[in-house]
Short mmCIF file of C-alpha atoms in Angstrom, two decimals:
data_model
loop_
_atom_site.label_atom_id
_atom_site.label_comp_id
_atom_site.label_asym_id
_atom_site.label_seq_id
_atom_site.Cartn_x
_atom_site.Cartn_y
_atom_site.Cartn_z
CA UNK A 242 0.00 0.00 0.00
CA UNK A 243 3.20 2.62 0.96
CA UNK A 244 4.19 1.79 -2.53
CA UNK A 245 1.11 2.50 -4.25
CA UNK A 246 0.79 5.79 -2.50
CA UNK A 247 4.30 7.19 -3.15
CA UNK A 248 4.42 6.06 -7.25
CA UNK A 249 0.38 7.33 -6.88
CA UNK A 250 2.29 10.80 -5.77
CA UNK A 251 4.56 10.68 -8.48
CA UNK A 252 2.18 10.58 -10.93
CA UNK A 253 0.09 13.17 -9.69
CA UNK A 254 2.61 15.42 -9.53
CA UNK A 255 3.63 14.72 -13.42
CA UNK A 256 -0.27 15.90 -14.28
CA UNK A 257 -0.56 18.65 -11.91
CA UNK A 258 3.31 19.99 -12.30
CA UNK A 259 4.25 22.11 -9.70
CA UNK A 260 6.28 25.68 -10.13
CA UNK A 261 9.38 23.98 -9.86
CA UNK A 262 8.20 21.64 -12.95
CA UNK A 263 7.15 24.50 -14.99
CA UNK A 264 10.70 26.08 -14.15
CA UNK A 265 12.34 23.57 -15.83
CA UNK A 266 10.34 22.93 -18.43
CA UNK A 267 10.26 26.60 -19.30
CA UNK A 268 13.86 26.90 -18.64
CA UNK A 269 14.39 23.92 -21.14
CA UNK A 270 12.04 25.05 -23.89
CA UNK A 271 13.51 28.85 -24.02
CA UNK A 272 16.45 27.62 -24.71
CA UNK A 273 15.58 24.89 -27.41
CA UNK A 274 13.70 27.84 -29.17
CA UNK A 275 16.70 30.20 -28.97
CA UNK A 276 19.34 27.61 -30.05
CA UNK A 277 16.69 26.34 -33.42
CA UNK A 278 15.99 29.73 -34.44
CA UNK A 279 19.83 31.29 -33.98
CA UNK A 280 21.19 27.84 -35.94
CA UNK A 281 18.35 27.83 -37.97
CA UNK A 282 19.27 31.63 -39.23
CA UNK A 283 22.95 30.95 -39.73
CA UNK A 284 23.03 27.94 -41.77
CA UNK A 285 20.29 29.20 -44.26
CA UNK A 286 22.37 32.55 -44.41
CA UNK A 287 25.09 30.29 -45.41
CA UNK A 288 23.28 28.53 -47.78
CA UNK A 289 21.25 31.51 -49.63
CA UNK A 290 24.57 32.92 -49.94
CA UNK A 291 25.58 29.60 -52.13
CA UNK A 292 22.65 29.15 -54.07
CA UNK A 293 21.29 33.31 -55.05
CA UNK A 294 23.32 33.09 -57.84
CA UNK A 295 21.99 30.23 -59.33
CA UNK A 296 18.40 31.41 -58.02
CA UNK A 297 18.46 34.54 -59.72
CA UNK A 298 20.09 33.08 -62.97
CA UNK A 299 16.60 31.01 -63.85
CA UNK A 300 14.36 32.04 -66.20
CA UNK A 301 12.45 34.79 -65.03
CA UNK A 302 13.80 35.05 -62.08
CA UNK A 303 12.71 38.11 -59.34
CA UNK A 304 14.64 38.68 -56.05
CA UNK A 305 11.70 37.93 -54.53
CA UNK A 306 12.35 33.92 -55.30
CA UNK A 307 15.31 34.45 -53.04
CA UNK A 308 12.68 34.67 -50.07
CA UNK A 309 10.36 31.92 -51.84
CA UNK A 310 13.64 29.35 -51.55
CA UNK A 311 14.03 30.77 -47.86
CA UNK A 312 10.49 29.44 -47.31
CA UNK A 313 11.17 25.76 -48.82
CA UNK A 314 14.37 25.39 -47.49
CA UNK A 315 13.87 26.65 -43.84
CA UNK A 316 11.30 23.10 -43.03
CA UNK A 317 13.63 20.80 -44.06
CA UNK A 318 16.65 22.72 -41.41
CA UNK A 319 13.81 22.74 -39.04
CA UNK A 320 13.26 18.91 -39.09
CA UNK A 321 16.87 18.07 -39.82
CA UNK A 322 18.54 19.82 -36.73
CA UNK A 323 15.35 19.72 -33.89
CA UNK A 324 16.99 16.93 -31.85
CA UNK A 325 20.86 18.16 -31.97
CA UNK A 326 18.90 21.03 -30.50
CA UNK A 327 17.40 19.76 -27.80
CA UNK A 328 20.66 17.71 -26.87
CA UNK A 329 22.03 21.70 -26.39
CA UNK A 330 19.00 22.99 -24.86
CA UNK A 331 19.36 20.06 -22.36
CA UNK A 332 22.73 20.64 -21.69
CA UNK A 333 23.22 24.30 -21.43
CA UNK A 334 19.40 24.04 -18.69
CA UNK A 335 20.75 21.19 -16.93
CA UNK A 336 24.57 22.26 -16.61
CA UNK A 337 23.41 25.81 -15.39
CA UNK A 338 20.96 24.50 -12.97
CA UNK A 339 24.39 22.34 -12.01
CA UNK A 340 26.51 25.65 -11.61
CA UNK A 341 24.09 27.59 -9.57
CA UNK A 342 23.81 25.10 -6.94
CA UNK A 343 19.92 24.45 -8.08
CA UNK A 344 20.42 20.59 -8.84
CA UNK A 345 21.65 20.20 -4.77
CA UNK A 346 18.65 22.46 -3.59
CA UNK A 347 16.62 19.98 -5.66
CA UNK A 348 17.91 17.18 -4.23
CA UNK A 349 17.92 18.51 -1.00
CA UNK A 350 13.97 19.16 -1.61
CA UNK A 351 13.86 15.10 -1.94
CA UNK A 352 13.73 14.94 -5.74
CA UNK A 353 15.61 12.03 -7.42
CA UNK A 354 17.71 12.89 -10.58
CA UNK A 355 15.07 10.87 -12.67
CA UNK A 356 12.32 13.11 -11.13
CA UNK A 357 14.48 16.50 -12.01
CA UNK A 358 14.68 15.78 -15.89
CA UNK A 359 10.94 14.44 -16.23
CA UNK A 360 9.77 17.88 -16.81
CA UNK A 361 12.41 18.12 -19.54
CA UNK A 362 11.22 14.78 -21.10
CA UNK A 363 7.74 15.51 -20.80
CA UNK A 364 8.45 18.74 -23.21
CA UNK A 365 11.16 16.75 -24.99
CA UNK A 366 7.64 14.86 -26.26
CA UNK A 367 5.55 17.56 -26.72
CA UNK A 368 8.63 19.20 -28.97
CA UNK A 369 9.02 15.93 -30.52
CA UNK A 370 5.03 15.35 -31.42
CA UNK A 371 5.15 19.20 -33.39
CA UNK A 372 8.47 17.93 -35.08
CA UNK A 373 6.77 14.70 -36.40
CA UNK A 374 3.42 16.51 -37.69
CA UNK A 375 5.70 19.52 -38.90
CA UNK A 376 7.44 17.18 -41.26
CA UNK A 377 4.36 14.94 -42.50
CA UNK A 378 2.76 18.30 -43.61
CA UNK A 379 5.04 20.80 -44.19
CA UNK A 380 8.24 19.41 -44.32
CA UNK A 381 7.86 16.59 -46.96
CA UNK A 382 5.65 18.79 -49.86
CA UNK A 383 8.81 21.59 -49.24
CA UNK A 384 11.31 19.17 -49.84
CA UNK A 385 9.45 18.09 -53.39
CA UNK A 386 8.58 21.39 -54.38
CA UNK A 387 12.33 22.73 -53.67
CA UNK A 388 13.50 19.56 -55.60
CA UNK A 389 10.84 20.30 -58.33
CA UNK A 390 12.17 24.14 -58.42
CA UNK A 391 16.21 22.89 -58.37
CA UNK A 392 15.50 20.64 -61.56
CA UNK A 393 14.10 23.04 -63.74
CA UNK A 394 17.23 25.42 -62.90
CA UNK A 395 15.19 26.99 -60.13
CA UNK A 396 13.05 28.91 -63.59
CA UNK A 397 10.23 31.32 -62.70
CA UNK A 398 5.97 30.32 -62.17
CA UNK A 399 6.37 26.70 -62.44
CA UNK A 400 3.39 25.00 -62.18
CA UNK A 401 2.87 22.28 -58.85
CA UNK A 402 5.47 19.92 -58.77
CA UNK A 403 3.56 16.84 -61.04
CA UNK A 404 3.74 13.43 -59.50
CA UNK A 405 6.89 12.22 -60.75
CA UNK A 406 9.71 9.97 -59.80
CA UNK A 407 13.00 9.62 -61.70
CA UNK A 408 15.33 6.83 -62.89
CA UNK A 409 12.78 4.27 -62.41
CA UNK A 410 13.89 0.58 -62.68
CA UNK A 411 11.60 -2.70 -62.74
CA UNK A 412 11.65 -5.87 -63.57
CA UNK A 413 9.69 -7.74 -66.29
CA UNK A 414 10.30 -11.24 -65.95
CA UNK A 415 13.89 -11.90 -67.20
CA UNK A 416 14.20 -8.41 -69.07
CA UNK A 417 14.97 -4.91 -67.26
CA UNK A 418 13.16 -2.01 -67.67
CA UNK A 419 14.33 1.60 -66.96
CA UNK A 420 12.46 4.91 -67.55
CA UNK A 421 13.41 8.07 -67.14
CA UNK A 422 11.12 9.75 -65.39
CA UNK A 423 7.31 8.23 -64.65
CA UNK A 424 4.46 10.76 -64.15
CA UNK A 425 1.17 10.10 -63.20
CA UNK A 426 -2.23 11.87 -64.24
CA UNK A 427 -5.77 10.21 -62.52
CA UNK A 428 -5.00 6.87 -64.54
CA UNK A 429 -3.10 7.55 -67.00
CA UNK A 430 0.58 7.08 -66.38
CA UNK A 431 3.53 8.60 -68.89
CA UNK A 432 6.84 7.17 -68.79
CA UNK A 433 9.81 8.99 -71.17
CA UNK A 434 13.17 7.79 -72.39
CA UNK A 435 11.77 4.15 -71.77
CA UNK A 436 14.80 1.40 -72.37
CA UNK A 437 13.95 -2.63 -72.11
CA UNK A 438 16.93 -4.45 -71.81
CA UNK A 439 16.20 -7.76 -73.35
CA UNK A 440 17.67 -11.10 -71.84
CA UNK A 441 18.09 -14.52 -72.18
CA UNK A 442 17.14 -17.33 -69.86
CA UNK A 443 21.19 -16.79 -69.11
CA UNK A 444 20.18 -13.31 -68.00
CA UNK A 445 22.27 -12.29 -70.89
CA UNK A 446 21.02 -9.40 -73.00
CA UNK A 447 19.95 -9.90 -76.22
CA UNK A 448 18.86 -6.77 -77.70
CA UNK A 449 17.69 -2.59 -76.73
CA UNK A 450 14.39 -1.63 -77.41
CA UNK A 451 14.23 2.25 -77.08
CA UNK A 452 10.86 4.19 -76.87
CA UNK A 453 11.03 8.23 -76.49
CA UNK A 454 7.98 7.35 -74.52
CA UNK A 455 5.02 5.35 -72.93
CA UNK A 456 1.89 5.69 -72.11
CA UNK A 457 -0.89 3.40 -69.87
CA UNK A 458 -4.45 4.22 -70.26
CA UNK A 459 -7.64 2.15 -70.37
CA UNK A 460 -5.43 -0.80 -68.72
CA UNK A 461 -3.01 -1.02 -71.51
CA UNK A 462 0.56 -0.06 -72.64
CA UNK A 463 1.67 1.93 -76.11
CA UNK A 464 5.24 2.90 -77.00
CA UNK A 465 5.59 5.41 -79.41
CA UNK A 466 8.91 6.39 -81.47
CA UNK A 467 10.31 2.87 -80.90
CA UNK A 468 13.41 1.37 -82.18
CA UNK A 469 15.40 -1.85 -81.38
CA UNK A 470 18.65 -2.95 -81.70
CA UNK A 471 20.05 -6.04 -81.70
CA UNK A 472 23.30 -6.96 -80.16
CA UNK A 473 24.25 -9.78 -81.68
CA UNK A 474 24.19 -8.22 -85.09
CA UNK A 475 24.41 -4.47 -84.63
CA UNK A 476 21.54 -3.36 -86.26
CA UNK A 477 18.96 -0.66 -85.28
CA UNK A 478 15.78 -1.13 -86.66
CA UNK A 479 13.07 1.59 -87.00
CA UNK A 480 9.99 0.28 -85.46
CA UNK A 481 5.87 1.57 -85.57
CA UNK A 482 4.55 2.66 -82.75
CA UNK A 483 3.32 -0.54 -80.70
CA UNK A 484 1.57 -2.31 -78.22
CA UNK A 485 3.52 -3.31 -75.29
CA UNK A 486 3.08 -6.77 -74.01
CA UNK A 487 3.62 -6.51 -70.73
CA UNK A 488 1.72 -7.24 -67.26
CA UNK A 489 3.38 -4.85 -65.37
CA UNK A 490 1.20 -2.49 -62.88
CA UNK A 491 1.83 1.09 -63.27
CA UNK A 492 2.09 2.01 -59.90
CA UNK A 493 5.20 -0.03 -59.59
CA UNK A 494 6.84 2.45 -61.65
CA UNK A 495 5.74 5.02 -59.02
CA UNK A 496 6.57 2.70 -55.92
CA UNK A 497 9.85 1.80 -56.57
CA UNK A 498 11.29 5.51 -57.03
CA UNK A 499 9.99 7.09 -54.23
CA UNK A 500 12.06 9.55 -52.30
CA UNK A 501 11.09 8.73 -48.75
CA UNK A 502 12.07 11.79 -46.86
CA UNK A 503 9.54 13.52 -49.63
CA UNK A 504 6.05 11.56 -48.80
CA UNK A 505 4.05 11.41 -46.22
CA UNK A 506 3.59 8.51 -43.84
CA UNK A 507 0.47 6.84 -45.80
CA UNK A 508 2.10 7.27 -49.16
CA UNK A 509 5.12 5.34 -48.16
CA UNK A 510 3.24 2.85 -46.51
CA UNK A 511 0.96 2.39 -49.43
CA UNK A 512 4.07 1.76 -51.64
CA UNK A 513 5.35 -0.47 -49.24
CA UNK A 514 2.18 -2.54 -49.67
CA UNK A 515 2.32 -2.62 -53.45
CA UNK A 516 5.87 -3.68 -53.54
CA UNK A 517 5.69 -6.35 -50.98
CA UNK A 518 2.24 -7.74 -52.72
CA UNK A 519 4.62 -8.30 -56.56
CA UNK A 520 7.68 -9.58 -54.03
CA UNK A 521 10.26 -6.78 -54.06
CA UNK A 522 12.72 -6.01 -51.81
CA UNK A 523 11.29 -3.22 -49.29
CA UNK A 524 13.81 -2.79 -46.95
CA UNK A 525 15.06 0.34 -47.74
CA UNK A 526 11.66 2.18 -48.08
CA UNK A 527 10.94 0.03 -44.33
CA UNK A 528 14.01 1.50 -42.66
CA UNK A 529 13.35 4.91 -43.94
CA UNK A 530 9.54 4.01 -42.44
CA UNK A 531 11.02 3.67 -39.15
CA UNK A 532 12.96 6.86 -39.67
CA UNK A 533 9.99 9.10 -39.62
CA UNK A 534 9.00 8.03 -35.96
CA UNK A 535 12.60 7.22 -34.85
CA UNK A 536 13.96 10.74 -35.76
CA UNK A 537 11.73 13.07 -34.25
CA UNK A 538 11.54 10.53 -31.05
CA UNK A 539 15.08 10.83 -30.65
CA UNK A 540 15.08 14.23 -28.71
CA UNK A 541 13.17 12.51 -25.64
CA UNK A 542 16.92 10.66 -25.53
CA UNK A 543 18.71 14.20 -25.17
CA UNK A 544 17.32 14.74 -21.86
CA UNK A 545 18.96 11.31 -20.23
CA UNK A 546 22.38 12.32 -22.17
CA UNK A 547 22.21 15.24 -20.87
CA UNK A 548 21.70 14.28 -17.30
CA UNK A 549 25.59 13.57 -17.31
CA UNK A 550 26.57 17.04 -17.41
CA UNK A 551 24.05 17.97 -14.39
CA UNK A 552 24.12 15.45 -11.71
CA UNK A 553 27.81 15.76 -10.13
CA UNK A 554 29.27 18.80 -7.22
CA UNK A 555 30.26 21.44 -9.60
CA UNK A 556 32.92 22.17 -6.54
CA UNK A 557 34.50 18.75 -7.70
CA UNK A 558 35.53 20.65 -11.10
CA UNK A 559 35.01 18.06 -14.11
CA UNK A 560 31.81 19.65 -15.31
CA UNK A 561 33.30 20.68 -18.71
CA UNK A 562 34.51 17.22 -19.24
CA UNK A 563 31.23 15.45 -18.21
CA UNK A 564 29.36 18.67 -20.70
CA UNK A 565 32.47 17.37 -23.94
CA UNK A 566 31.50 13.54 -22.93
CA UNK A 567 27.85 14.38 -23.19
CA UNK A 568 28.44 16.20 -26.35
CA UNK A 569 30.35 13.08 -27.38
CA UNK A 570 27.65 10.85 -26.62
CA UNK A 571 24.80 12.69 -28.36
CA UNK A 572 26.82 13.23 -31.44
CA UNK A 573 27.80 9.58 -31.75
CA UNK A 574 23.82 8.63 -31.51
CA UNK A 575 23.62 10.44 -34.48
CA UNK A 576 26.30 8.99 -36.16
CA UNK A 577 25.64 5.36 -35.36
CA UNK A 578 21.54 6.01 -35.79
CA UNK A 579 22.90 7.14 -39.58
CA UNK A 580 25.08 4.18 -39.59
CA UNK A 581 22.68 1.80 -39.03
CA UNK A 582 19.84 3.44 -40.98
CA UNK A 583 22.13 2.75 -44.30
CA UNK A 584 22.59 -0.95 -43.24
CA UNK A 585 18.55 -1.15 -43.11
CA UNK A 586 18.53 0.20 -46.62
CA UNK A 587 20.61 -2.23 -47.92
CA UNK A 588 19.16 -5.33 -46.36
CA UNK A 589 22.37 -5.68 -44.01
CA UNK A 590 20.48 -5.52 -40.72
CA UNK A 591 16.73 -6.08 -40.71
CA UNK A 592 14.40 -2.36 -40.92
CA UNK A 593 13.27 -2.45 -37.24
CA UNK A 594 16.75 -3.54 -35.77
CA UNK A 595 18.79 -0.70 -37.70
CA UNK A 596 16.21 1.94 -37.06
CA UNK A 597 15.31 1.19 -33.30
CA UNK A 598 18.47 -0.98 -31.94
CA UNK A 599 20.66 3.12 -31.59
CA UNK A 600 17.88 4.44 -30.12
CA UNK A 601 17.51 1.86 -27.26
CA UNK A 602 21.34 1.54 -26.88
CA UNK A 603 21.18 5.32 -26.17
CA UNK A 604 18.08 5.27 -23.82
CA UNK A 605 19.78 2.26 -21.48
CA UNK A 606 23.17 4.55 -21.85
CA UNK A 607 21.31 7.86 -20.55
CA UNK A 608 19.43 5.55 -18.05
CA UNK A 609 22.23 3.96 -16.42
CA UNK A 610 24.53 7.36 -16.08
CA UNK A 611 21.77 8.61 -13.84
CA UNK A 612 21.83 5.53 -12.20
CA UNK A 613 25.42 5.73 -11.04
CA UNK A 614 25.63 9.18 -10.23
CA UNK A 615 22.93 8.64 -7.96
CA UNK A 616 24.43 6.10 -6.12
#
């Protein structure tokens, strides 16, 4: 019963915080706003500075597209560099807290390390909810439109960015097909620059057949402008436009060429879904899956990390060591999360283990620092 009462405490006091709990929080959260927006300002001052001169060199072009790229690319800096962020915030709240004697008051008080940083968790989630619906809606269409604006040579009242993917590859039975680019229009689908690669049973090819393009409507395939040529004998042979034979669904064209970080959630599931249901090889657009839930989730681990640089007597010295090895830590969560994310793509390690094996590796780390200092 003494147990139930004091965890029934705890939690009471997590849904009716205190001053003290507001404190923190709002001493964690003015400083994760600071730190976004001043990083945030640089490195797309840097960047502008790179690309104006090809921004203003497109057709048409107005300084006022200098602000237009401003808006596309500031989203994607936002998503990309939210938890680094709150690995600072954490450390420069909790390592102040640590210099003004305000972690030892705390503890004095009767409050445990672990129940110290829950306010800065409990914001690390709210911060890390905005950050994942921030990138399904905002983030992702920026990210296709900038792309869309950078391949036309960043040219002046382009119309929305079509649905298109690029360098599409499939297979049709033993032969290879590769298109260009594949755009789709309600149910008609265009591909351009199509190439089938002909092979034998020895998966040897045969002959090119070259179309400057195809189109699927009314559940069937035309090439137009088509010409093959034949490898064994060199010759290139003019061909009528033509019916191609081919079972081959057109949203697999679409599917395979995705650009994750540029769809929302259901899109890439739905792709997922297709591919898996003709037996491809999913693992990359799986991992990347993962990603969208593992990356913004990753700044409730900056709060642990950070614990290292805040519970320790700042009169024992050290605490710009324990700040460097908390730096340390954080940045090599990013670098093995990264790590393992490109073993998921290429089938090395399966999607869930390479996405979510760093991040609990990193949680148990954070957990068991606390633990020690502590004791």
């Amino acid at each position: 019963m003494e147990r139930f009462i004091k965890y029934s405490n705890r939690l009471g006091g997590m849904l009716n915080p205190g001053s003290l709990d507001l404190y923190l929080a709002k001493s964690f959260a003015s400083r994760y706003i600071i730190i976004l927006l001043g990083l945030v300002a640089t490195l797309q001052m840097l960047d502008l500075l790179s690309e104006s001169d090809n921004i203003l060199a497109g057709e048409g072009a107005v300084t006022g597209d200098l602000w237009h790229y401003v808006t596309l690319r500031v989203p994607t800096l936002l998503s990309l560099f939210s938890p680094f962020v709150a690995l600072l915030a954490a450390i420069m709240c909790l390592a102040g807290l640590n210099v003004h004697s305000e972690i030892v008051i705390m503890k004095a008080a009767g409050w445990s390390a672990f129940r110290i940083i829950t306010p800065l968790i409990l914001m690390s989630l709210l911060i890390a909810s905005l950050h994942f619906v921030f990138t399904e809606t905002i983030s992702v269409k920026a990210r296709a439109e900038l792309r869309n604006w950078k391949e036309n040579n960043y040219a002046a009242d382009l119309p929305p960015a079509p649905d298109t993917v690029y360098d599409a590859w499939v297979n049709d039975g033993n032969n290879l097909i590769k298109a260009e680019s594949a755009s789709r229009n309600g149910s008609i689908l265009l591909l351009d620059k199509v190439t089938q690669y002909i092979r034998d049973k020895d998966l040897r090819i045969t002959s090119l057949i070259r179309a400057d393009f195809a189109v699927y409507r009314d559940g069937k395939w035309k090439m137009f402008e088509v010409k093959e040529f034949d490898m064994r004998t060199s010759k290139v042979t003019p061909m009528e436009n033509l019916v191609w034979e081919t079972d081959i669904p057109p949203e697999r064209f679409i599917a395979l060429s995705l650009k994750p970080d540029q769809v929302n959630l259901q899109r890439l599931r739905s792709a997922i879904a297709q591919l898996k249901a003709e037996g491809h090889d999913t693992a990359s657009f799986e991992t990347m899956l993962h990603q969208k839930f593992v990356g913004p989730l990753s700044t409730l681990l900056m709060p642990l990390l950070a614990g290292l640089a805040a519970f320790g007597l700042h009169r024992g010295g050290g605490l710009f060591g324990r700040i460097a090895l908390t730096g340390a830590l954080g940045f090599g969560y990013f670098v093995i999360n990264n790590l393992f994310a490109a073993l998921g793509q290429y089938g090395a390690v399966p999607p869930a283990v390479s996405a979510w094996l760093p991040f609990t590796l990193f949680f148990l780390i954070g957990i068991s620092f606390i633990l020690v200092t502590e004791e």
